XYZ file of N, CA and C in Angstrom:
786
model
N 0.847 -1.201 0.000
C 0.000 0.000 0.000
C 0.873 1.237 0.000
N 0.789 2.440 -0.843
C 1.259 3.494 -1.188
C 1.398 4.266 -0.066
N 2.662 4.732 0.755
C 2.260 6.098 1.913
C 1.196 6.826 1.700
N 0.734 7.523 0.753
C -0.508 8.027 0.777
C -1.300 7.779 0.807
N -1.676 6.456 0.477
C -2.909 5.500 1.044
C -3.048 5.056 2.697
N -1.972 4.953 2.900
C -1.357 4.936 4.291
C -1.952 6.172 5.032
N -1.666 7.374 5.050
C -2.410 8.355 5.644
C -3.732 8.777 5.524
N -4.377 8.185 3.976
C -5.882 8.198 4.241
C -6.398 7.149 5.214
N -5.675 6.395 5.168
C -6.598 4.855 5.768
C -5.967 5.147 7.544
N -5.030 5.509 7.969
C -4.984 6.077 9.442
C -5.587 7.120 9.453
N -5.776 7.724 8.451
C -6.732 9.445 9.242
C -7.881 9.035 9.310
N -8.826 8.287 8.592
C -9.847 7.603 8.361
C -10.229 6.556 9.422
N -9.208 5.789 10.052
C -9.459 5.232 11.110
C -9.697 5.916 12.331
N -9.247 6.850 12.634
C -9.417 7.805 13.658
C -10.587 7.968 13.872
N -11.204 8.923 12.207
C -12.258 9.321 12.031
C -13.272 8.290 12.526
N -13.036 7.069 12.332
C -14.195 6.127 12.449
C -14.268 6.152 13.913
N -13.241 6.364 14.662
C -13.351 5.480 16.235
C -14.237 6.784 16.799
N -13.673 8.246 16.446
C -14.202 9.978 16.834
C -15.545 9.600 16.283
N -16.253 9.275 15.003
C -17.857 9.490 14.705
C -18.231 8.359 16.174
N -18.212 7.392 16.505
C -18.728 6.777 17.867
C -19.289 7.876 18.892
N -18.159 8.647 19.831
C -18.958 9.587 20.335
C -19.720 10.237 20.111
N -20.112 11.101 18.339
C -21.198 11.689 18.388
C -22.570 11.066 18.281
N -22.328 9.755 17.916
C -23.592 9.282 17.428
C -24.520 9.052 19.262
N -23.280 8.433 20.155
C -23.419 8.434 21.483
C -23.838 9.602 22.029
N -23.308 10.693 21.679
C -24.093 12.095 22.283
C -25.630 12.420 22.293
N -25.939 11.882 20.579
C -27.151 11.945 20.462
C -28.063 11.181 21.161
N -27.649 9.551 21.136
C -28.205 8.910 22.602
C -28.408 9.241 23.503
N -27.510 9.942 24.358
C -27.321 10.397 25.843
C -28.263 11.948 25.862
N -28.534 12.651 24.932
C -29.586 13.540 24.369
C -30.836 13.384 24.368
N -31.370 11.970 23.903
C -32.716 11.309 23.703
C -32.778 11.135 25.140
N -32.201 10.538 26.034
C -31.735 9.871 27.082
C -32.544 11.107 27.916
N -32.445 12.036 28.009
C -32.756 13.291 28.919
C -34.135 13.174 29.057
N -34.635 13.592 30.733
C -35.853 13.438 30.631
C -36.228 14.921 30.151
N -35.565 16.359 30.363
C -35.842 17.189 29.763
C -36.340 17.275 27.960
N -35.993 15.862 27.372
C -36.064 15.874 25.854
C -36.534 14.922 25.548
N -37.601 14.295 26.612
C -38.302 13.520 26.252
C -39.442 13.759 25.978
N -39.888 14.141 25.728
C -41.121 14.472 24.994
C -40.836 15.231 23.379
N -39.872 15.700 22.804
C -39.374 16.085 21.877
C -38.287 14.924 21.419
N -39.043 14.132 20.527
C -38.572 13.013 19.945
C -37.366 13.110 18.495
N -37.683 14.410 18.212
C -36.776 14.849 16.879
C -35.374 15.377 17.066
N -35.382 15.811 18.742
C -34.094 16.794 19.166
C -32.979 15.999 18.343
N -32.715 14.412 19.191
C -31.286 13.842 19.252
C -30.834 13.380 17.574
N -31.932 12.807 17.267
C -31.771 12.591 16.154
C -30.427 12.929 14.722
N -31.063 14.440 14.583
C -29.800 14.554 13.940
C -28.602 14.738 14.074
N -28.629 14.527 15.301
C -27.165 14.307 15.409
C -26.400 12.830 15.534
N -27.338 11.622 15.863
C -26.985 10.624 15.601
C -26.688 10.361 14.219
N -27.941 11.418 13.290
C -27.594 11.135 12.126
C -26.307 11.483 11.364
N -25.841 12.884 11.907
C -25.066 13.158 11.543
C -22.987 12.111 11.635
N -23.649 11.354 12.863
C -22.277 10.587 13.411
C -22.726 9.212 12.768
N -23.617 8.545 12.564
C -24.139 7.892 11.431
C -23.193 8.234 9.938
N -23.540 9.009 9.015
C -22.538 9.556 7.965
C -21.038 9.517 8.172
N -20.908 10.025 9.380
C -19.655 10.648 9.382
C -18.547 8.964 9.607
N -19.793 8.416 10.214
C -18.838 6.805 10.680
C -18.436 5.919 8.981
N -20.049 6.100 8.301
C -19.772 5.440 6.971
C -18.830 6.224 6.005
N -18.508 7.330 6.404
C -17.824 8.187 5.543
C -16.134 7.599 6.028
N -15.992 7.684 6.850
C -14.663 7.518 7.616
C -14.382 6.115 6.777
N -15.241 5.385 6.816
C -15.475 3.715 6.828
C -15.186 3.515 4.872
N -15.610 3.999 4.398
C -15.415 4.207 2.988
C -13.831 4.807 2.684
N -13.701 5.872 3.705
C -12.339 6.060 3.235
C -11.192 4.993 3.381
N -11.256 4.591 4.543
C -10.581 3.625 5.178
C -10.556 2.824 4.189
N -11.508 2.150 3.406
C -11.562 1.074 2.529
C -11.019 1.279 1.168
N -11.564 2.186 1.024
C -10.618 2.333 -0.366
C -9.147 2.768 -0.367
N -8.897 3.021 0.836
C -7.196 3.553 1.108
C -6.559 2.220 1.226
N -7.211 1.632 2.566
C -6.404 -0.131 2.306
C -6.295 -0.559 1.453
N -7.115 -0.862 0.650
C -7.392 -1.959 -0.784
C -6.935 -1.274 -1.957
N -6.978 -0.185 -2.012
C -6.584 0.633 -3.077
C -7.567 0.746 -4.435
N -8.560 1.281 -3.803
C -9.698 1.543 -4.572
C -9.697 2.803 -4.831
N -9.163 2.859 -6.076
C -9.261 4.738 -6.526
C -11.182 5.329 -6.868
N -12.038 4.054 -7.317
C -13.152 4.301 -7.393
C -13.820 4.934 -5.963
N -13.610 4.449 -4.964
C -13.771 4.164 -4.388
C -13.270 5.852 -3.046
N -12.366 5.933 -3.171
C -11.329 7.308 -3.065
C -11.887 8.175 -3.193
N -12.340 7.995 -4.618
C -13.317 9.535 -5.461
C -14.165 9.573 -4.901
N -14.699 8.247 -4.727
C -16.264 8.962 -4.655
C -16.244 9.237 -2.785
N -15.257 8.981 -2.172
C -15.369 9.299 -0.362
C -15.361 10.724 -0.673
N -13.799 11.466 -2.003
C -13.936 12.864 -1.349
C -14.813 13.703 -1.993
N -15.834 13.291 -2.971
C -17.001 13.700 -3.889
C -17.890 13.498 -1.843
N -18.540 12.379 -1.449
C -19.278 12.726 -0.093
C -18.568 13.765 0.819
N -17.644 13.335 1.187
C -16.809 14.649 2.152
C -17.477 15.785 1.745
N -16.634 16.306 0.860
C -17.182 17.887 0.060
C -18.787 18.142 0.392
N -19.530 17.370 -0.161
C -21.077 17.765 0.025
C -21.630 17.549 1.341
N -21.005 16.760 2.380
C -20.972 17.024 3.584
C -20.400 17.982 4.347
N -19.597 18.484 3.993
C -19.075 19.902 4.393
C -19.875 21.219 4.002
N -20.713 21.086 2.786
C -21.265 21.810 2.194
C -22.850 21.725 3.072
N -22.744 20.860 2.969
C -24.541 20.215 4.106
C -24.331 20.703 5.212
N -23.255 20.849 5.993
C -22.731 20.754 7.587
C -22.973 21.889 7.551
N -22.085 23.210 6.751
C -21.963 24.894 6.715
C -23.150 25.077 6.370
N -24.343 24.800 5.674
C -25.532 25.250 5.593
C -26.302 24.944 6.716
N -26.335 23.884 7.469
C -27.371 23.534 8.575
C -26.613 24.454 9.889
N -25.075 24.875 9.429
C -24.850 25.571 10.820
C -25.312 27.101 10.808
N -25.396 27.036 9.416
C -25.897 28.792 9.489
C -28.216 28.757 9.683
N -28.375 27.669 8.906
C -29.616 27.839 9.596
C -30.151 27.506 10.766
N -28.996 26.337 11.456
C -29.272 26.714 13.200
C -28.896 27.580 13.703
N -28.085 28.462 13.597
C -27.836 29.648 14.123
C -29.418 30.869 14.050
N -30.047 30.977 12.483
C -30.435 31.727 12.349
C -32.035 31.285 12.780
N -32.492 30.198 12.998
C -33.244 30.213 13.989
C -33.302 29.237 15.223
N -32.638 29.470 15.750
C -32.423 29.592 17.595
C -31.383 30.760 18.211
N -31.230 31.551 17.132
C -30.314 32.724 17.925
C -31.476 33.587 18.875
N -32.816 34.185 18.118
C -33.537 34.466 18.921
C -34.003 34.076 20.208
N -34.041 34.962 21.575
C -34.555 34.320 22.385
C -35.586 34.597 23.315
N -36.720 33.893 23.901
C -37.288 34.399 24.755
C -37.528 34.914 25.744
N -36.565 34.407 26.656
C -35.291 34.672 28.134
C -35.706 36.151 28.505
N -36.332 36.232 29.929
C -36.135 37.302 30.426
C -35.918 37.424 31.646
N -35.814 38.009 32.511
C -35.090 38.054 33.619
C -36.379 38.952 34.930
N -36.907 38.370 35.827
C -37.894 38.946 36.630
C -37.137 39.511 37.938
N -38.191 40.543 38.066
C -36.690 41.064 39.633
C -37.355 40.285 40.729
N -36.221 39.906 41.866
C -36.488 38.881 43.100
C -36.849 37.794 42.458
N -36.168 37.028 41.405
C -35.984 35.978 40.925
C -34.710 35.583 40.487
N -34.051 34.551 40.793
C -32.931 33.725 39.952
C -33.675 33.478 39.036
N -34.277 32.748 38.243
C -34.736 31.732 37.238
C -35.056 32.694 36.375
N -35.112 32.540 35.113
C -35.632 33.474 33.987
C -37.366 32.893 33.985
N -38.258 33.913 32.758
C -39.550 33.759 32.169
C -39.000 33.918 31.247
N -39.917 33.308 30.098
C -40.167 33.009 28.739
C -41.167 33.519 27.847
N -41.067 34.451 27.119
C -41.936 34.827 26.127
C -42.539 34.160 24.748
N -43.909 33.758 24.469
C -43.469 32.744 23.761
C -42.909 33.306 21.923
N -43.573 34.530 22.059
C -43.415 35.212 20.715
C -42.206 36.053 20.868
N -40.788 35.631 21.748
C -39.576 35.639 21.492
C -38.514 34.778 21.106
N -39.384 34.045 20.290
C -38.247 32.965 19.380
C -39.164 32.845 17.629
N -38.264 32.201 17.085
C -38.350 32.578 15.895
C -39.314 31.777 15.579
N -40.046 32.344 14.395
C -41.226 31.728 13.703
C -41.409 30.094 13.677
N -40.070 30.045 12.988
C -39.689 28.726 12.425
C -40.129 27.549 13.496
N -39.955 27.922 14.510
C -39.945 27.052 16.034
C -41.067 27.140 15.880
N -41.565 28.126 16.647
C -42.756 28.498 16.680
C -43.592 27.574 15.981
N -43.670 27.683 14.909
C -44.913 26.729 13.580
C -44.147 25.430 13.257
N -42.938 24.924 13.937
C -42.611 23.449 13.637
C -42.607 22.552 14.805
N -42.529 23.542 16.019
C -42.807 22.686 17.183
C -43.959 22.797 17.934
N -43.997 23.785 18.507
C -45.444 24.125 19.311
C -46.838 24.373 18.495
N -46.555 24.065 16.969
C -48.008 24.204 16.321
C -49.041 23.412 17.474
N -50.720 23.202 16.791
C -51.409 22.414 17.076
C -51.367 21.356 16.798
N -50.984 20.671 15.554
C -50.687 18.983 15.811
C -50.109 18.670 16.526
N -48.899 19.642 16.953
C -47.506 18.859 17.951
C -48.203 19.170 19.344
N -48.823 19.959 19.874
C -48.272 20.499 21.038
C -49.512 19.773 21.497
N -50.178 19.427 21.103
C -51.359 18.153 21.658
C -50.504 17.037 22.395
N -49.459 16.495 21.545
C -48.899 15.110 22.035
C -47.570 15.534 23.396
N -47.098 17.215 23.184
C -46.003 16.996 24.165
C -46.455 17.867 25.126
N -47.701 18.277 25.152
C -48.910 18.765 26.362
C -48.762 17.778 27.243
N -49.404 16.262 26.812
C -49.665 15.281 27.102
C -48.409 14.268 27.995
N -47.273 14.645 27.117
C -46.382 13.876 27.372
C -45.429 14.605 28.866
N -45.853 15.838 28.428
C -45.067 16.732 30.021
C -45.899 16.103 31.072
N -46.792 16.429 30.823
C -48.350 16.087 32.153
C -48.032 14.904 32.566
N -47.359 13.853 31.700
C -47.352 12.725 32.552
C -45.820 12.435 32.710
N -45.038 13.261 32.696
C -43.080 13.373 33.011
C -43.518 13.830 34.460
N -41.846 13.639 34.969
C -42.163 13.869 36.610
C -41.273 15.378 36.204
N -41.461 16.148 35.477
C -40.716 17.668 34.869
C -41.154 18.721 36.202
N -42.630 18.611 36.167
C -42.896 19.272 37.273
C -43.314 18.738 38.482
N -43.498 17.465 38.767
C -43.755 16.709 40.079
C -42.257 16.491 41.028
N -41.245 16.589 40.280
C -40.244 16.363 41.163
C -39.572 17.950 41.789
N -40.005 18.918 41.089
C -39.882 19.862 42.310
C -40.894 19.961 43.898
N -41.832 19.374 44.093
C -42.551 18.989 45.277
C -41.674 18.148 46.139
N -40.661 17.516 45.180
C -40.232 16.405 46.110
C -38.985 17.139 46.831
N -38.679 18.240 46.534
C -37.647 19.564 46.969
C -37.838 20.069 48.205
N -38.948 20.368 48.337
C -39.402 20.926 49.901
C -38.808 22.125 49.449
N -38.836 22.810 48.565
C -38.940 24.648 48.791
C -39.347 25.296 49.673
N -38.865 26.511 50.243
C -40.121 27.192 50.886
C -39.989 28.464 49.519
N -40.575 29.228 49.966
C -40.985 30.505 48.827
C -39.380 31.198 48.500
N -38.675 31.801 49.630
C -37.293 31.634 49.453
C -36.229 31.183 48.579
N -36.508 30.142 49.312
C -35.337 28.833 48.364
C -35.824 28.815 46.832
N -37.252 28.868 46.847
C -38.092 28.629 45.466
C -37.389 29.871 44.615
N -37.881 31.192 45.272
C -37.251 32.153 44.165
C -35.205 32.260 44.042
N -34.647 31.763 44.788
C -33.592 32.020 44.436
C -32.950 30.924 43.976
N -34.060 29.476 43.258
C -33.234 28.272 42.531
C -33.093 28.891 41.644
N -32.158 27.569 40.679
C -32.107 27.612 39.101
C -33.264 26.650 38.254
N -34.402 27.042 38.476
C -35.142 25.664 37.381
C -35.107 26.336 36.002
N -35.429 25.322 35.143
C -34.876 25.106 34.022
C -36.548 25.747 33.213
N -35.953 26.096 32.005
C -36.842 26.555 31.341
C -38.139 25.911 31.095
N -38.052 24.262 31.415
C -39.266 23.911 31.235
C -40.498 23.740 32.574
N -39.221 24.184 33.548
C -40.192 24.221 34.825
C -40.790 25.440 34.967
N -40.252 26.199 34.513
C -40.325 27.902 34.257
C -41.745 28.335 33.805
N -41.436 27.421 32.639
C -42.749 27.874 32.096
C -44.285 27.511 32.281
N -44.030 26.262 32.290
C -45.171 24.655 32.629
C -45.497 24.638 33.714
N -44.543 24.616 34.816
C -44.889 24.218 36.022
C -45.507 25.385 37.196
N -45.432 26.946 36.675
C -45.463 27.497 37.645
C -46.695 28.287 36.729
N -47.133 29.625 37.518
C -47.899 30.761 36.775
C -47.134 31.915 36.693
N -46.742 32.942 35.324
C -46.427 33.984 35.259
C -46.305 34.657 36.439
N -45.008 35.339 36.903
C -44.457 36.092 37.684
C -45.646 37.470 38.316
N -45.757 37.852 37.034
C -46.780 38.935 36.381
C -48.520 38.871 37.291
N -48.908 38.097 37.384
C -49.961 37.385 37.934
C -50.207 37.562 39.480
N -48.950 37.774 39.993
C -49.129 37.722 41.387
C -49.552 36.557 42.113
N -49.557 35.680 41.613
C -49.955 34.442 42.883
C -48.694 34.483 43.632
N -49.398 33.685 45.221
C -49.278 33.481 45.905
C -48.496 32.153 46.123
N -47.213 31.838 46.607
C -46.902 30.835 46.490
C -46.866 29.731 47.286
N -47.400 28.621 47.219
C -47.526 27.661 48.472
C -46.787 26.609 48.484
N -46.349 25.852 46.957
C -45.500 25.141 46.558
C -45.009 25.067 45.376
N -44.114 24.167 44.930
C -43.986 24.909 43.409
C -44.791 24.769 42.192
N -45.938 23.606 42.556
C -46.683 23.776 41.909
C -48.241 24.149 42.071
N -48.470 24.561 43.701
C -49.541 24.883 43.933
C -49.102 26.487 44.215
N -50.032 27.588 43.447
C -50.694 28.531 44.164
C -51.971 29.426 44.073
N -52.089 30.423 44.795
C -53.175 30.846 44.862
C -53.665 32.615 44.873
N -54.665 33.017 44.857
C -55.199 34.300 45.113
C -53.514 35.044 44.309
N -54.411 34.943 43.038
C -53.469 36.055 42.089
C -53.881 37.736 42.561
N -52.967 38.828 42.291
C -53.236 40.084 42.425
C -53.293 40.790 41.458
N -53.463 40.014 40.361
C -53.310 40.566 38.837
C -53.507 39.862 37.835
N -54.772 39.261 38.401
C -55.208 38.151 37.323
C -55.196 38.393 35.723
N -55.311 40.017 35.704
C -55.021 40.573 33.889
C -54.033 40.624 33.682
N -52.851 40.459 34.212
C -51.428 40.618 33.709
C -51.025 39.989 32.135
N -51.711 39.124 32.251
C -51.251 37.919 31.154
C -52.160 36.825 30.711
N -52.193 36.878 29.487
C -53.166 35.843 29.309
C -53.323 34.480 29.931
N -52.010 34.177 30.454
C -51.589 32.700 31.077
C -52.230 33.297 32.325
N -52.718 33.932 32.843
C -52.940 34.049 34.151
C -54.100 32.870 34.523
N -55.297 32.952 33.709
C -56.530 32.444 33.798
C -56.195 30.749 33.809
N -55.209 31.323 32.541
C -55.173 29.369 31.889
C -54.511 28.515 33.299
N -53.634 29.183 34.532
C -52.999 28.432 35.345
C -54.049 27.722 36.192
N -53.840 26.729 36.532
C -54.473 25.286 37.409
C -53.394 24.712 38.295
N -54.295 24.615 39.340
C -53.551 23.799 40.330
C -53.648 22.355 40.145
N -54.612 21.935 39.040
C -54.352 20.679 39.138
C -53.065 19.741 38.492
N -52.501 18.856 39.151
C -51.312 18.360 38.527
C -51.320 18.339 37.427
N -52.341 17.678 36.528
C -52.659 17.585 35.520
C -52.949 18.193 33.966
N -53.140 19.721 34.578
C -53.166 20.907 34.203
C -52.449 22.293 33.974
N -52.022 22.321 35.575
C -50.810 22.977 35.322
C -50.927 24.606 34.650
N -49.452 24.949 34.014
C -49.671 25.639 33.154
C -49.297 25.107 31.211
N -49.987 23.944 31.427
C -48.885 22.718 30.476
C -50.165 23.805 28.720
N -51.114 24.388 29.014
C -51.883 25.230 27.885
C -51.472 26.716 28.042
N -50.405 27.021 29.023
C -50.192 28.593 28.185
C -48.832 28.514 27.249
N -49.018 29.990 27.280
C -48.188 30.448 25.912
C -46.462 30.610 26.728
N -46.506 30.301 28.026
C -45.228 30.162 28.867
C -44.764 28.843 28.420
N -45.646 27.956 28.764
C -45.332 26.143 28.333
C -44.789 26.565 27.342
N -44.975 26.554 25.890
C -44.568 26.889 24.701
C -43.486 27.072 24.969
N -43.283 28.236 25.534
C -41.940 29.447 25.161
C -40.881 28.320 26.062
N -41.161 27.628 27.138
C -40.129 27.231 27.945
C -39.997 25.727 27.445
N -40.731 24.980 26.572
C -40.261 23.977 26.120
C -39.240 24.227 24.395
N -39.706 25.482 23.890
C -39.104 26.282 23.063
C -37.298 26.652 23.694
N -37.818 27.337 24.538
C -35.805 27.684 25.575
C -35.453 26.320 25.779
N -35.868 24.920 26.410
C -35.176 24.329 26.541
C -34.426 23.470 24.875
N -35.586 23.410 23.850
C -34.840 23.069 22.611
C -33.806 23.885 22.393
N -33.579 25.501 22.316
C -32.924 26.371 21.788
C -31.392 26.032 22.777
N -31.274 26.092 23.985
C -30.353 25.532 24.692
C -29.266 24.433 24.245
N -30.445 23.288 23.778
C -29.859 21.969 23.471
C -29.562 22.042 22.053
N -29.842 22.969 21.351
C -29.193 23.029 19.932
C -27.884 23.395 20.018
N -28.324 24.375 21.114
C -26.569 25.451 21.263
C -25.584 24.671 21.391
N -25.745 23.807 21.935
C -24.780 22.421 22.641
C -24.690 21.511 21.338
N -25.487 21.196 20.829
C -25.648 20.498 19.085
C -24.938 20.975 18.538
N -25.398 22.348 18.278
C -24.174 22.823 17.525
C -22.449 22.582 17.575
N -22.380 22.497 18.574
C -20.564 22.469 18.708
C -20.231 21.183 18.369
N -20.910 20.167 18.582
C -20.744 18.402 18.169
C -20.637 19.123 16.487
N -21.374 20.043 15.950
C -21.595 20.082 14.509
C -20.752 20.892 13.666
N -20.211 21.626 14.900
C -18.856 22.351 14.007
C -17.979 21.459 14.160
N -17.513 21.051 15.269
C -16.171 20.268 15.620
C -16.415 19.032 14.016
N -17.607 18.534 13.888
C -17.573 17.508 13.036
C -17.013 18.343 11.507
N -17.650 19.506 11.086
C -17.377 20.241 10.303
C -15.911 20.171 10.019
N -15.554 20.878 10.931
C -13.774 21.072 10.956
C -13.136 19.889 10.813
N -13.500 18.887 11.470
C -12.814 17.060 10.903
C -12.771 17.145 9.715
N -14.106 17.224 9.039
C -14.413 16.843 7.520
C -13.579 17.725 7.064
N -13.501 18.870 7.105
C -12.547 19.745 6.607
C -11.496 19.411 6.489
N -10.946 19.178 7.891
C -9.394 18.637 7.718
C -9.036 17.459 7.144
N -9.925 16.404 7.178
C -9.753 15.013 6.086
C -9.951 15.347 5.047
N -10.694 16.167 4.636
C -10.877 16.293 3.092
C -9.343 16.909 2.627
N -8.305 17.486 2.915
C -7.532 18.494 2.952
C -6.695 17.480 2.686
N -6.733 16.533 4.003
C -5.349 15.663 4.027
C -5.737 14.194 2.606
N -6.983 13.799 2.358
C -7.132 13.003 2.065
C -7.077 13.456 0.179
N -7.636 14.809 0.111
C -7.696 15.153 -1.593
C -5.863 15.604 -1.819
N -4.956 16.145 -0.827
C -3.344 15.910 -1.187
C -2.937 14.747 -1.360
N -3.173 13.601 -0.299
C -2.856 12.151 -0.673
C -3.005 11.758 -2.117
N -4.467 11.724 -1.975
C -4.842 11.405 -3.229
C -4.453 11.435 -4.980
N -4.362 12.912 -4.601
C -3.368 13.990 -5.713
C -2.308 13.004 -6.102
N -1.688 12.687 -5.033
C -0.090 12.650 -4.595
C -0.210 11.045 -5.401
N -1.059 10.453 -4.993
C -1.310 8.912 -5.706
C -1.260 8.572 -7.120
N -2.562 9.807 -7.485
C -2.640 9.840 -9.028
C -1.230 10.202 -9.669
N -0.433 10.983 -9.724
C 0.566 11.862 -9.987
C 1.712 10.647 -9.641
N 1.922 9.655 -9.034
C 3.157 8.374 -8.887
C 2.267 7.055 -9.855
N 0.719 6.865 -10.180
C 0.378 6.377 -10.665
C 0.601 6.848 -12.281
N 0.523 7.928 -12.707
C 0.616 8.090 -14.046
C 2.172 8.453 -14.805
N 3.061 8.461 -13.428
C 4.152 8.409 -14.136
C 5.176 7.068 -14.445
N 4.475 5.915 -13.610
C 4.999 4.512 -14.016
C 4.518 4.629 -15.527
């Protein structure tokens, strides 16, 4: 086997053992009870370490064996995977950069607006077909039952960190004035007009605030979060492909060019 086949088929091996962790990330992603009810999150990124393993796996093969067919067509995929990768990073950027996040005074924890994230979200996740099934699917997660199991008092309550989906779902707008008794029971609002979510809040477990426009926005922040984190699995993969394509189209070069001068 040619040194330059030699360095595709070790850079390529690498590559294969590195796509393992991402496809694993995406597991350990699904894995979250925060992202369980959003069945699409992990996905592409398994998918993406999926490719990236058969891609590695193709190179590898045609570098051992010495398959120039075979060569071509890895750095013909590379390229359009690099090209796929830089487009999906600029349209995750451009919708989840917006955010809903706001900040209440005598609170640690942020509120959520739901018409502060981008359309796109907006009408692909929380439409009405979807938000029927992950209404359903919060209501019966322990998302908001396991802060009861905390023993807050009102105190401790306002100066945690809960997470955007407790934020939104589990409690009633800041705005509202209730009264707090636990974190998911309260009562005698002082401003029942503050907000449209005011009315929609229920003390029943079941109920919740899992129908306002907070639910939305805070199961919305917690996707936008977990992209942010996606994302970097998706550059780092980017920049691999980059750099194999680099090392693997000089090899290559380098092959053809000792092949056509025998």
């Amino acid at each position: 086997m040619a040194v330059s086949n030699n360095i595709i088929a070790t850079v390529n091996f690498i590559a294969l053992i590195c796509s393992i962790p991402i496809i694993f990330t995406g597991i350990w992603l699904a894995s979250k009870p925060d992202n369980h009810c959003i069945r699409s999150l992990p996905w592409p990124i398994v998918f993406i370490g999926v490719l990236f393993l058969l891609l590695a796996l193709t190179g590898f093969i045609g570098a051992y064996w010495n398959k120039q067919g075979l060569l071509a067509l890895y750095l013909f995929c590379n390229a359009a995977l690099i090209v796929t990768g830089i487009i999906l990073l600029i349209l995750a950027y451009i919708v989840t950069h917006p955010s809903g996040a706001y900040s209440v005074p005598g609170r640690v924890y942020d509120e959520y607006r739901y018409m502060g994230y981008s359309e796109w979200l907006r009408d692909h996740i929380t439409d009405p077909e979807n938000w029927g099934s992950i209404k359903a699917c919060l209501a019966a997660s322990s998302v908001c039952k396991k802060m009861v199991w905390d023993s807050y008092t009102a105190p401790q309550f306002f100066a945690s960190r809960i997470s955007s989906l407790q934020s939104g779902c589990c409690k009633p707008p800041t705005v509202c004035g209730y009264q707090y008794v636990n974190p998911i029971t309260w009562i005698n609002p002082t401003n029942p007009m503050g907000d449209v979510d005011c009315i929609l809040w229920n003390n029943d477990p079941n109920q919740l605030c899992y129908n306002c426009d907070s639910c939305k926005a805070g199961v919305l922040g917690n996707l936008r979060r977990e992209w942010k984190e996606a994302n970097i699995i998706l550059i780092i993969a980017v920049i691999a492909l980059i750099c194999l394509y680099l090392i693997a189209f000089s090899a290559y070069k380098n092959t053809q060019k000792t092949e056509s001068k025998k």
